[in-house]
mmCIF file of C-alpha atoms in Angstrom:
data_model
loop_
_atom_site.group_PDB
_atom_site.id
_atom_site.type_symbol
_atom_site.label_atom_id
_atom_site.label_comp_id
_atom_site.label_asym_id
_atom_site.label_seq_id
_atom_site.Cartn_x
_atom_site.Cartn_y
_atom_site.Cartn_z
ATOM 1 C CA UNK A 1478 -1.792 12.851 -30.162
ATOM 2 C CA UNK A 1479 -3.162 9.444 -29.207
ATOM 3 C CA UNK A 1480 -6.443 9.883 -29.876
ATOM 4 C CA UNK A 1481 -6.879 12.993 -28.532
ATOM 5 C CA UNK A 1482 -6.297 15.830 -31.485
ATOM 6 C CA UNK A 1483 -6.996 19.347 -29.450
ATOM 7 C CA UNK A 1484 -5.651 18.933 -26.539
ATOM 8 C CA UNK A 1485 -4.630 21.860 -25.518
ATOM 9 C CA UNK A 1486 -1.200 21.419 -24.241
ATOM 10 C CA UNK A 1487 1.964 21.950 -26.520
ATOM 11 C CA UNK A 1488 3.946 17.921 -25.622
ATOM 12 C CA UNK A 1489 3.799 15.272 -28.003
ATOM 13 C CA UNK A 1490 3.198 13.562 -24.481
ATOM 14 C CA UNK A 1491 -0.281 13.017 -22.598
ATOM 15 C CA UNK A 1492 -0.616 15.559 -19.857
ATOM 16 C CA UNK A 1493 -0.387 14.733 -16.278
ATOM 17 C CA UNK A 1494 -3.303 15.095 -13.735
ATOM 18 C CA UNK A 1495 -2.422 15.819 -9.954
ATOM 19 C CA UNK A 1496 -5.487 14.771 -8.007
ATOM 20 C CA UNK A 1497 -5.093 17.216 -4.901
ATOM 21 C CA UNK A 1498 -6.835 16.693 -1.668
ATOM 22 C CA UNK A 1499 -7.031 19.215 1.257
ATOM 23 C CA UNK A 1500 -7.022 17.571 4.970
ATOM 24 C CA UNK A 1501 -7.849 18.528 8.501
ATOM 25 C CA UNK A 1502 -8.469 15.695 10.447
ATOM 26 C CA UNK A 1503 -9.513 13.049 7.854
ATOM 27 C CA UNK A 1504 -7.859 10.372 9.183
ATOM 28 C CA UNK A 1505 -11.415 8.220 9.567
ATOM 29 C CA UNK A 1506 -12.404 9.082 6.027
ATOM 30 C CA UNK A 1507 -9.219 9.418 3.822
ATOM 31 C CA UNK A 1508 -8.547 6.137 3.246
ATOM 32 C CA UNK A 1509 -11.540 5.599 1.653
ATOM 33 C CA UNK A 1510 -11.769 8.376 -0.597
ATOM 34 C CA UNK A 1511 -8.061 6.846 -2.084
ATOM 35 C CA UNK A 1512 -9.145 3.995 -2.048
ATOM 36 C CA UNK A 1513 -11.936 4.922 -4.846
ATOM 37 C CA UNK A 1514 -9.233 7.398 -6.298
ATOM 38 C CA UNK A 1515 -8.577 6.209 -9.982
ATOM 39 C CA UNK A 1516 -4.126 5.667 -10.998
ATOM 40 C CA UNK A 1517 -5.167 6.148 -14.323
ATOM 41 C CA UNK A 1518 -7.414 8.234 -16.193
ATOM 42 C CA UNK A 1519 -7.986 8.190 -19.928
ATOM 43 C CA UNK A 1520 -6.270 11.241 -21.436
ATOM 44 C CA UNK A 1521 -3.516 11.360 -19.408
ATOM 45 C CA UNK A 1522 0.408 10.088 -19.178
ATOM 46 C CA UNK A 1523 0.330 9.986 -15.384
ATOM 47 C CA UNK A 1524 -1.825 10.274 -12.423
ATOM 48 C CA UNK A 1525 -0.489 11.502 -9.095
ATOM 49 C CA UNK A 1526 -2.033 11.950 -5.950
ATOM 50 C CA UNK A 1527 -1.486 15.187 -3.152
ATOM 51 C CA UNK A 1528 -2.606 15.122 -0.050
ATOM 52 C CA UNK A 1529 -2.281 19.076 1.720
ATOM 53 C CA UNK A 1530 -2.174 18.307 5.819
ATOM 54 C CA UNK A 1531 -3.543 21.640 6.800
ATOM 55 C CA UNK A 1532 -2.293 21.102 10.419
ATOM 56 C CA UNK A 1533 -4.101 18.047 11.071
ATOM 57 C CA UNK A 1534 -3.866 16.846 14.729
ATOM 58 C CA UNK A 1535 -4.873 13.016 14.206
ATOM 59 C CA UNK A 1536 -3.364 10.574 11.739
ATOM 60 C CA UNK A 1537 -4.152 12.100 8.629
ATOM 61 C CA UNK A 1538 -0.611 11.832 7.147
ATOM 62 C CA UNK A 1539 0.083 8.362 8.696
ATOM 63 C CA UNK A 1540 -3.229 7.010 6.404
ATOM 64 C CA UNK A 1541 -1.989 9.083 3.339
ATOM 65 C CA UNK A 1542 1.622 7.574 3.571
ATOM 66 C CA UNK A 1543 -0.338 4.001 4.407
ATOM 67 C CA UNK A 1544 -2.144 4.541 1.434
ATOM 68 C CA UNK A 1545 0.099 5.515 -1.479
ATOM 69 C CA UNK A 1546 -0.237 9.156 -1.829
ATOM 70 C CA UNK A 1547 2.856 11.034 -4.157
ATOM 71 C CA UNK A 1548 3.271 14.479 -2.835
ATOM 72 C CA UNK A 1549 2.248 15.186 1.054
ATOM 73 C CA UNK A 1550 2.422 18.913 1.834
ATOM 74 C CA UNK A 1551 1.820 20.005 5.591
ATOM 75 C CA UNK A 1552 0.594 23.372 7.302
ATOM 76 C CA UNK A 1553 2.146 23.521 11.085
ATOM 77 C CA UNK A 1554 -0.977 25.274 12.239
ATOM 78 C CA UNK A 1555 -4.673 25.182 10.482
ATOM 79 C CA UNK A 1556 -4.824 27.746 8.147
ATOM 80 C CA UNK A 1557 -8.338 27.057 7.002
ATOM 81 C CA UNK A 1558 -9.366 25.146 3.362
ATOM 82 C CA UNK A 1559 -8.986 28.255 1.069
ATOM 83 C CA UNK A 1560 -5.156 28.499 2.498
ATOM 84 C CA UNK A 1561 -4.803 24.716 1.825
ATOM 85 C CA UNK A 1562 -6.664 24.617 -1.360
ATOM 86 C CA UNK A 1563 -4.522 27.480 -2.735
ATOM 87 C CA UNK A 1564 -1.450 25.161 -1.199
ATOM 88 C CA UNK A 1565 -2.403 22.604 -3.423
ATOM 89 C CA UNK A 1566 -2.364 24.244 -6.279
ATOM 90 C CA UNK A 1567 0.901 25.968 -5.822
ATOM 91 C CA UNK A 1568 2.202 22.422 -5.601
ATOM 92 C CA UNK A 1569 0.876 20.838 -8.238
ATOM 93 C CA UNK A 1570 2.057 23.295 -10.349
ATOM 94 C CA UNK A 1571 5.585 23.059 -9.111
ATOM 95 C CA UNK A 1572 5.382 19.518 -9.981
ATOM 96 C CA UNK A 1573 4.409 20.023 -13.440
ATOM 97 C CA UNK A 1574 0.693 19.163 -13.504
ATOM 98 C CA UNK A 1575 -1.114 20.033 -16.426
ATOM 99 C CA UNK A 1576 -4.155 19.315 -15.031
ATOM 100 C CA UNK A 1577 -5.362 19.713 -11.759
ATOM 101 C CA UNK A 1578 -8.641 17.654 -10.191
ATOM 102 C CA UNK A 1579 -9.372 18.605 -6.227
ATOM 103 C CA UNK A 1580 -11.793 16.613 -4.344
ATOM 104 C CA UNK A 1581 -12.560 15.904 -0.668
ATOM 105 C CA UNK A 1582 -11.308 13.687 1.781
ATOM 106 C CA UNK A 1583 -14.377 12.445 2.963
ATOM 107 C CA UNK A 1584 -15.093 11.064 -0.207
ATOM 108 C CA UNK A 1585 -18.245 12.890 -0.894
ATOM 109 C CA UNK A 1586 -18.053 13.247 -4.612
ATOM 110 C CA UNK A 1587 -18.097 9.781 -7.172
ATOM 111 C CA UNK A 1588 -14.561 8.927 -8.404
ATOM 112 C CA UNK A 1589 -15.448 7.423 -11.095
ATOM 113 C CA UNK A 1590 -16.864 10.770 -12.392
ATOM 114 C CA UNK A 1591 -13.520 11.900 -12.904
ATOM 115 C CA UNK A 1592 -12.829 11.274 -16.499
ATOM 116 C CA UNK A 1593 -16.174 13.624 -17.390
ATOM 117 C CA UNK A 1594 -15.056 16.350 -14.992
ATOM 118 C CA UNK A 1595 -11.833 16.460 -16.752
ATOM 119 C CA UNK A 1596 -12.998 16.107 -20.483
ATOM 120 C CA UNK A 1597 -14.044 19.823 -21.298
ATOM 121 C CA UNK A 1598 -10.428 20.728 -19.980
ATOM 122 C CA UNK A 1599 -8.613 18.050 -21.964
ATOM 123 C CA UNK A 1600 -10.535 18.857 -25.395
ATOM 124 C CA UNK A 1601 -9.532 22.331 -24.813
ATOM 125 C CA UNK A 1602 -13.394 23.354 -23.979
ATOM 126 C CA UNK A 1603 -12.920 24.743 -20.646
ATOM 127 C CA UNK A 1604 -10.611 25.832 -18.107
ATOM 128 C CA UNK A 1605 -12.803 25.352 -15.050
ATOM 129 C CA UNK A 1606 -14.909 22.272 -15.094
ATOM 130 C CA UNK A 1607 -17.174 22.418 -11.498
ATOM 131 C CA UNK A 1608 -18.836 19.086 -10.692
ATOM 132 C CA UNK A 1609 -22.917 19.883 -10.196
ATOM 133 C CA UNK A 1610 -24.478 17.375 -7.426
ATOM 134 C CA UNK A 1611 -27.861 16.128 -7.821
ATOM 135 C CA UNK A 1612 -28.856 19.062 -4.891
ATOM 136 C CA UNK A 1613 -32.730 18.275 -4.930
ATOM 137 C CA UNK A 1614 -31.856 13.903 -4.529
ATOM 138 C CA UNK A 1615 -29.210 14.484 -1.790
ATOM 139 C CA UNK A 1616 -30.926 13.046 1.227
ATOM 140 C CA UNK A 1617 -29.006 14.022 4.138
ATOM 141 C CA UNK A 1618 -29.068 17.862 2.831
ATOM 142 C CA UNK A 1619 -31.994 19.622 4.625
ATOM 143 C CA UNK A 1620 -35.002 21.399 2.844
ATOM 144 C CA UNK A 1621 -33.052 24.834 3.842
ATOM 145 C CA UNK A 1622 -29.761 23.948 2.824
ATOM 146 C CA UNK A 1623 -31.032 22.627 -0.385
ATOM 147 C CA UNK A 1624 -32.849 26.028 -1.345
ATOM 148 C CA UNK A 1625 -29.801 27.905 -0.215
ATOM 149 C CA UNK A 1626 -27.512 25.791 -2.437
ATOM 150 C CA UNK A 1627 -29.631 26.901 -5.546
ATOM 151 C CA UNK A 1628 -29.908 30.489 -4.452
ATOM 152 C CA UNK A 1629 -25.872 30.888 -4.017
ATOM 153 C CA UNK A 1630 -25.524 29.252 -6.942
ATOM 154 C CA UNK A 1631 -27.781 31.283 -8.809
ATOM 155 C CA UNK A 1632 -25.968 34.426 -7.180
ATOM 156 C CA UNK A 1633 -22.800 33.324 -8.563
ATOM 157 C CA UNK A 1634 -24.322 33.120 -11.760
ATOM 158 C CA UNK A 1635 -25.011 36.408 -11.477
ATOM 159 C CA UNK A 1636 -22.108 37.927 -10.213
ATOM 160 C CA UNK A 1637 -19.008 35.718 -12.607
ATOM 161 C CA UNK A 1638 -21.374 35.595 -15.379
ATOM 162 C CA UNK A 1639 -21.077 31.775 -16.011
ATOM 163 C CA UNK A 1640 -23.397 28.557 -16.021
ATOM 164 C CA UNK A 1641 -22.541 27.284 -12.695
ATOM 165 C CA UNK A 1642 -24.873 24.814 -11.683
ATOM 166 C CA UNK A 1643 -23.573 24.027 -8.305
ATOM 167 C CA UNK A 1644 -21.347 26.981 -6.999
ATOM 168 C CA UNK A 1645 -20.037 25.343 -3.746
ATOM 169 C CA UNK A 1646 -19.004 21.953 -4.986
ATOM 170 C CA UNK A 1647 -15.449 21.432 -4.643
ATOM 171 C CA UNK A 1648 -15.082 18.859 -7.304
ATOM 172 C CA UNK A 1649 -13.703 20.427 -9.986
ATOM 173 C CA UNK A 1650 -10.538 20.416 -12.717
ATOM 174 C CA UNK A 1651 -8.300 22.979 -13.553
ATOM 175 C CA UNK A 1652 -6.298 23.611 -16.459
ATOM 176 C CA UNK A 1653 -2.694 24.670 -15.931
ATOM 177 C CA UNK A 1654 -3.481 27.799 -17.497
ATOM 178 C CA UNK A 1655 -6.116 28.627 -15.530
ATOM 179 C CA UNK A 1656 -4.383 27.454 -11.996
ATOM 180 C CA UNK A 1657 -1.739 29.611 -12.673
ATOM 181 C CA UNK A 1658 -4.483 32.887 -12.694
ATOM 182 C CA UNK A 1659 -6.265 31.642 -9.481
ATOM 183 C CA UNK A 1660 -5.652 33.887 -6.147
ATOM 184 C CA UNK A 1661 -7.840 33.291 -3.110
ATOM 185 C CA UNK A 1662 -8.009 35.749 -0.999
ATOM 186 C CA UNK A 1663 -11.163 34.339 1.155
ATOM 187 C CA UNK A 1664 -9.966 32.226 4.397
ATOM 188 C CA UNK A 1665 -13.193 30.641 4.753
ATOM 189 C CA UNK A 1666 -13.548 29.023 1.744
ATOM 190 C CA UNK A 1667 -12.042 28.821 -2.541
ATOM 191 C CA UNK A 1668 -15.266 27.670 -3.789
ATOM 192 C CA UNK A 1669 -17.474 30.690 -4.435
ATOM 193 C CA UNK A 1670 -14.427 33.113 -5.312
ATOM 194 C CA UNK A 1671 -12.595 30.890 -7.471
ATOM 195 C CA UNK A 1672 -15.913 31.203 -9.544
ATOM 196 C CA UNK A 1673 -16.578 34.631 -9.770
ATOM 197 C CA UNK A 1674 -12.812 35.085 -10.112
ATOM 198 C CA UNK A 1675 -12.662 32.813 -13.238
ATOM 199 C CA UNK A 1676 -15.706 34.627 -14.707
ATOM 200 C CA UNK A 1677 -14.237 38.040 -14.420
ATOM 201 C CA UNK A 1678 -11.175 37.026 -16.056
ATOM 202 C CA UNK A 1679 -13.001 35.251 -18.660
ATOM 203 C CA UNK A 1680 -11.928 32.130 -18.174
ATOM 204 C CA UNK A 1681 -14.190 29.393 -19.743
ATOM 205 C CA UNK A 1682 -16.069 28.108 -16.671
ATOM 206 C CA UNK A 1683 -18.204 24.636 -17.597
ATOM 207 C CA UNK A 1684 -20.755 22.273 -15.094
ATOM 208 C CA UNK A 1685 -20.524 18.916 -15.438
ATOM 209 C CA UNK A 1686 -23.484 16.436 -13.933
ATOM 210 C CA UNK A 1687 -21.812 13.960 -11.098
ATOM 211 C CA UNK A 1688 -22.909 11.295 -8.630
ATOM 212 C CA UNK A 1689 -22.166 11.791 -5.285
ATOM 213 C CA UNK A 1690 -21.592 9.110 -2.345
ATOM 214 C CA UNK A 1691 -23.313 8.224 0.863
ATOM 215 C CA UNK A 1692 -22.583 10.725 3.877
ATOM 216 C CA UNK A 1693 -19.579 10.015 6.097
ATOM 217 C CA UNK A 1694 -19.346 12.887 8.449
ATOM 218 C CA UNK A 1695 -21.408 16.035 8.388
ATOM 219 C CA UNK A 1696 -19.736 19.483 6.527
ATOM 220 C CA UNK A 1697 -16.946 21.066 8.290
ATOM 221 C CA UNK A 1698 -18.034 24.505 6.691
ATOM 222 C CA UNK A 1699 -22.029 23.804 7.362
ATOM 223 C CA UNK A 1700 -21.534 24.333 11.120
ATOM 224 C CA UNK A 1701 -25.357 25.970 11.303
ATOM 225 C CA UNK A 1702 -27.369 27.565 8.490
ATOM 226 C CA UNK A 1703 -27.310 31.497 9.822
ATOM 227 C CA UNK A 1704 -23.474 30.999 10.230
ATOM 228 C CA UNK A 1705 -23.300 29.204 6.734
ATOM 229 C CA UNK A 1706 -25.469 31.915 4.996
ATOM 230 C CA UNK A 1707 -23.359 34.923 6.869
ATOM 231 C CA UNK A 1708 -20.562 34.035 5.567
ATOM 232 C CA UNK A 1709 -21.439 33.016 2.245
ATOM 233 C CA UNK A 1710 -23.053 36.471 1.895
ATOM 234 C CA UNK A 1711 -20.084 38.251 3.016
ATOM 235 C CA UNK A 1712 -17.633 36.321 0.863
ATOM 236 C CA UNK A 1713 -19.533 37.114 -2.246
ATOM 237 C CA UNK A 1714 -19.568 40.918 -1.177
ATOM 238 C CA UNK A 1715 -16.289 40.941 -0.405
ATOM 239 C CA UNK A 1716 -15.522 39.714 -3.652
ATOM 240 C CA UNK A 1717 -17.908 41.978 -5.583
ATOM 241 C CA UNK A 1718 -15.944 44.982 -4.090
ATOM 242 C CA UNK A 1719 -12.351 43.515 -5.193
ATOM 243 C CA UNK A 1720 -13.165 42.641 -8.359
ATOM 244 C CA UNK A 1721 -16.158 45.548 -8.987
ATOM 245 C CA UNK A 1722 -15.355 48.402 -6.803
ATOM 246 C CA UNK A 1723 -16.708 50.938 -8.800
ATOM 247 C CA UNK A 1724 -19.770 49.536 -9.784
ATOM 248 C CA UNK A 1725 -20.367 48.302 -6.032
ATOM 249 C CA UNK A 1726 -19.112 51.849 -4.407
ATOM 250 C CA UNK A 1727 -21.121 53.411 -7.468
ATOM 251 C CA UNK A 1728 -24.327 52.255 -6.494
ATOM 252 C CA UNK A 1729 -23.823 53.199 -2.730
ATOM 253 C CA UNK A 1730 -22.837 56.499 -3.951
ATOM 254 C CA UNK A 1731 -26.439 56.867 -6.359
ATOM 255 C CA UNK A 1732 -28.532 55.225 -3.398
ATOM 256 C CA UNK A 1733 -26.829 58.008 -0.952
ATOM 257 C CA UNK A 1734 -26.994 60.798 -3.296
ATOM 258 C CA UNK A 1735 -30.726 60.010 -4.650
ATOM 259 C CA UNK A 1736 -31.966 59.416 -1.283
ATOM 260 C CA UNK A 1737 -30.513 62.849 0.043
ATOM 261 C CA UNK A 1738 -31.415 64.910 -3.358
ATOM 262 C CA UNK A 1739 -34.887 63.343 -3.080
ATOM 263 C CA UNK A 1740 -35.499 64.362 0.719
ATOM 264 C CA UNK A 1741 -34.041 67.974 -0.269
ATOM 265 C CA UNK A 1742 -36.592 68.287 -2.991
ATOM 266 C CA UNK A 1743 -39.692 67.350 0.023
ATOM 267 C CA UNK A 1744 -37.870 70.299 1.802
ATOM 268 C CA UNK A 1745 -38.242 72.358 -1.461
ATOM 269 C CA UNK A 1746 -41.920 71.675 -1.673
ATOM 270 C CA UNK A 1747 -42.816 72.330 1.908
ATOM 271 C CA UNK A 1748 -40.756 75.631 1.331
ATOM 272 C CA UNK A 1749 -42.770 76.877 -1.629
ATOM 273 C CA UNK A 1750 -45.561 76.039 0.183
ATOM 274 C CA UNK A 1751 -44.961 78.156 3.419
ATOM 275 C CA UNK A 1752 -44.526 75.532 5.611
ATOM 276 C CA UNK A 1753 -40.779 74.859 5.629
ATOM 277 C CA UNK A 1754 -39.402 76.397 8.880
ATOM 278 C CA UNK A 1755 -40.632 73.140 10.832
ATOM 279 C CA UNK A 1756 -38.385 70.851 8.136
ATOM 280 C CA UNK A 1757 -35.029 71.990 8.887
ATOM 281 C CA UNK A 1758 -34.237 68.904 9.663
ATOM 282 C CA UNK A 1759 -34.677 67.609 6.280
ATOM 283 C CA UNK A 1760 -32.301 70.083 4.716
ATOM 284 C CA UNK A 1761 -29.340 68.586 7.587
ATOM 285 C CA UNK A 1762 -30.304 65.313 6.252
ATOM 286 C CA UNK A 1763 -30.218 65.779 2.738
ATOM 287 C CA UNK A 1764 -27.069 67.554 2.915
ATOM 288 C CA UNK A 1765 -25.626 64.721 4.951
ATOM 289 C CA UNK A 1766 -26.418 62.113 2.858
ATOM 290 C CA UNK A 1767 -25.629 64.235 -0.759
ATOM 291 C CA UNK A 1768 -22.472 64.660 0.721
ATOM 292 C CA UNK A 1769 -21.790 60.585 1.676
ATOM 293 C CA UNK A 1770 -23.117 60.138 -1.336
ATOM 294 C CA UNK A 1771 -20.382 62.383 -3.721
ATOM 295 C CA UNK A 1772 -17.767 60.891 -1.105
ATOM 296 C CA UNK A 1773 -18.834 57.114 -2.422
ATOM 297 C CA UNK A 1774 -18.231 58.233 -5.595
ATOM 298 C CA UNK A 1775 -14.998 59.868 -5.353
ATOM 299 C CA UNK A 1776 -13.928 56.296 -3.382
ATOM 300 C CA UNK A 1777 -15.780 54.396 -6.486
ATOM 301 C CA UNK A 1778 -12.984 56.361 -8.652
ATOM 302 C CA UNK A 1779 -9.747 55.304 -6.355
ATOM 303 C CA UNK A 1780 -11.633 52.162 -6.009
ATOM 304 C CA UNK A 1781 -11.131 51.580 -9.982
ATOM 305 C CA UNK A 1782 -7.887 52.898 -9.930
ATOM 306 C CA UNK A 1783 -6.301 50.397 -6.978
ATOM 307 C CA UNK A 1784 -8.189 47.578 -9.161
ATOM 308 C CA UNK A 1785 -6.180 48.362 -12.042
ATOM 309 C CA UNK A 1786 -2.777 48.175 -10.054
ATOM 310 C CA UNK A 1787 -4.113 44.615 -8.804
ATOM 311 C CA UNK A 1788 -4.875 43.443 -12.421
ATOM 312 C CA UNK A 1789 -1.383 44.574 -13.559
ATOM 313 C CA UNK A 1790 0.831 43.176 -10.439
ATOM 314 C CA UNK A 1791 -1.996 39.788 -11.226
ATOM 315 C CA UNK A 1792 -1.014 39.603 -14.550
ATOM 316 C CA UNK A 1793 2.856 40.183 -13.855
ATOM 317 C CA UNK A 1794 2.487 37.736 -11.295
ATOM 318 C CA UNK A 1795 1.304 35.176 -13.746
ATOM 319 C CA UNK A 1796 4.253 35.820 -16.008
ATOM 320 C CA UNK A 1797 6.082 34.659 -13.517
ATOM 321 C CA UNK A 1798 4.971 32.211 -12.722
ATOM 322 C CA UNK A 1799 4.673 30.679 -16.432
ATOM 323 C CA UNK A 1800 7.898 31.903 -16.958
ATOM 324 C CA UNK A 1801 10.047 31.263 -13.943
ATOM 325 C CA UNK A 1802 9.038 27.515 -12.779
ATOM 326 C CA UNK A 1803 5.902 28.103 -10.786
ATOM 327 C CA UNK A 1804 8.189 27.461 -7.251
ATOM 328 C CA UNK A 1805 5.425 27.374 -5.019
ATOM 329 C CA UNK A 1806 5.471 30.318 -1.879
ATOM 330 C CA UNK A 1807 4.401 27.645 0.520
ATOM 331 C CA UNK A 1808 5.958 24.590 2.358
ATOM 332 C CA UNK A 1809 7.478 22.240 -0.194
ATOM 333 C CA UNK A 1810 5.981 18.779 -0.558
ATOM 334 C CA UNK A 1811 6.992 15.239 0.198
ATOM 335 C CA UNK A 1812 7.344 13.039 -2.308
ATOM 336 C CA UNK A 1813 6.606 9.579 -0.938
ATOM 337 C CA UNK A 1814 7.779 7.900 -3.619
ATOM 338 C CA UNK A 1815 11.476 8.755 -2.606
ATOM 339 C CA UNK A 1816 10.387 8.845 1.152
ATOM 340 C CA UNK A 1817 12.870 7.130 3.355
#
């Protein structure tokens, strides 16, 4: 196959590679990032770009028409980046990408990186491929943010069970395969949940080292570091308990229960002692949290039960969508190419 034995796609053909890019207001910075965009890529029959206007209220669409793009998909409100990310991909599966590269619009990550990143998916060695930034040579990332980088990406580790390197980078490629599995349910942002997602479902989830460009505006999502942090900690909760609910309600159910049992056994002991009648309290407590604690647990077992449901409706929902076309449930795209 030209060079290129194992891919793993079932065409005589080289695949095509959508490069999708999600936009709010990148009319100052999107031209540049296309400008370093590559129109080919080694590996592949065709390279198409996708711009995903996520109710941008400056020029962003004028520059990406200016500038070449293929496929131009708008939001008529802001929906936030997980809505337009998930956009994206819905589109680009729709038009028949076999592989699918997203990247920022303020041209943060190096273009010409992009035949690495999508390697391990072409030689059929991965179906995620996450770009890892030098973190610790960055120069405009704080000392904070910097340490916080390496301790959510070690968290994700932790929780998807993969080698992530650099959890929140947003430079990645994406089998077909694998897009078609993805569901974000986050509005904040795709980046830690597509992760831990992938790792649960035991998709093969690879780093790759890339180069990264000079600053050109500072982070949308980076607005402060205690707003940054809150919500990174809540996303990754929030995704524990979907995709873990009865290990996470399991463990508040032991830490209720143990707690309670182990203050009923100090009532025990200053019972047998003869001094019990002033610890009455301890006996409402215990019983209190005993009983939060065997409610947890009876949650922990629905919890398990509603996560089965949402594997089987995810699964039958993938069927369909291998099966049926893949006709996005969002606003269809432009094609420029026939704009007129």
């Amino acid at each position: 196959m030209h060079g290129y034995p194992n891919l793993p796609f079932e065409s005589e053909l080289l695949p095509k590679l959508i490069i999708q890019i999600p936009c709010y207001n990148e009319a100052e910075t999107l031209a540049i990032a296309l400008s370093d965009l590559p129109r080919t890529v080694t590996g592949f029959d065709s390279v198409e770009w996708l711009v995903i206007d996520d109710g941008s209220s400056d020029e962003t669409v004028r520059v990406a028409e200016e500038n070449g793009v293929d496929h131009i998909v708008r939001h008529t409100s802001n929906r936030g980046l997980a809505y337009a990310f998930m956009t994206g991909i819905e589109t680009c599966l729709a038009r028949g990408a076999d592989v699918i590269v997203n990247t920022d619009a303020d041209n943060q990550y190096h273009a010409g990186d992009l035949p690495a990143l999508t390697r391990p998916v072409l030689e059929g060695r991965a179906d995620m491929v996450i770009g890892a930034r030098p973190i610790s040579e960055i120069e405009h990332f704080s000392l904070v943010k910097k340490l916080l980088q390496k301790i959510g990406s070690w968290v994700v580790r932790v929780s998807s069970g993969t080698d992530v390197q650099d959890a929140p980078s947003g430079f990645r490629a994406i089998s077909r395969n694998a897009a078609q599995r993805l569901i974000v349910f986050n509005n904040y942002t795709y980046t830690l949940e597509t992760i831990i997602q992938a790792g649960r479902k035991n998709m093969r989830v690879v780093s790759v080292p890339i180069r990264v460009n000079g600053d050109l505006r500072p982070s949308r999502l980076v607005k402060s570091i205690p707003s940054y942090l809150k919500r990174s900690i809540f996303t990754i909760v929030r995704i524990f308990v979907i995709y873990q609910p009865a290990r996470f309600f399991g463990m508040v159910a032991a830490i209720l229960f143990g707690l309670g049992f182990l203050i009923g056994l100090r009532f025990i002991y200053f019972y047998l002692t003869g001094t019990g009648g002033g610890h009455i309290q301890s006996v409402i407590l215990a019983g209190v949290l005993m009983s939060m604690g065997f409610q947890s647990l009876l949650v922990a077992f629905l919890a398990d039960v509603i996560a089965a449901n949402r594997k089987l409706l995810e699964d039958i929902r993938y069927t369909q969508r291998a099966t049926q076309g893949e006709v996005g449930n969002y606003a269809p795209a432009r094609n420029n190419k026939n704009a007129g």
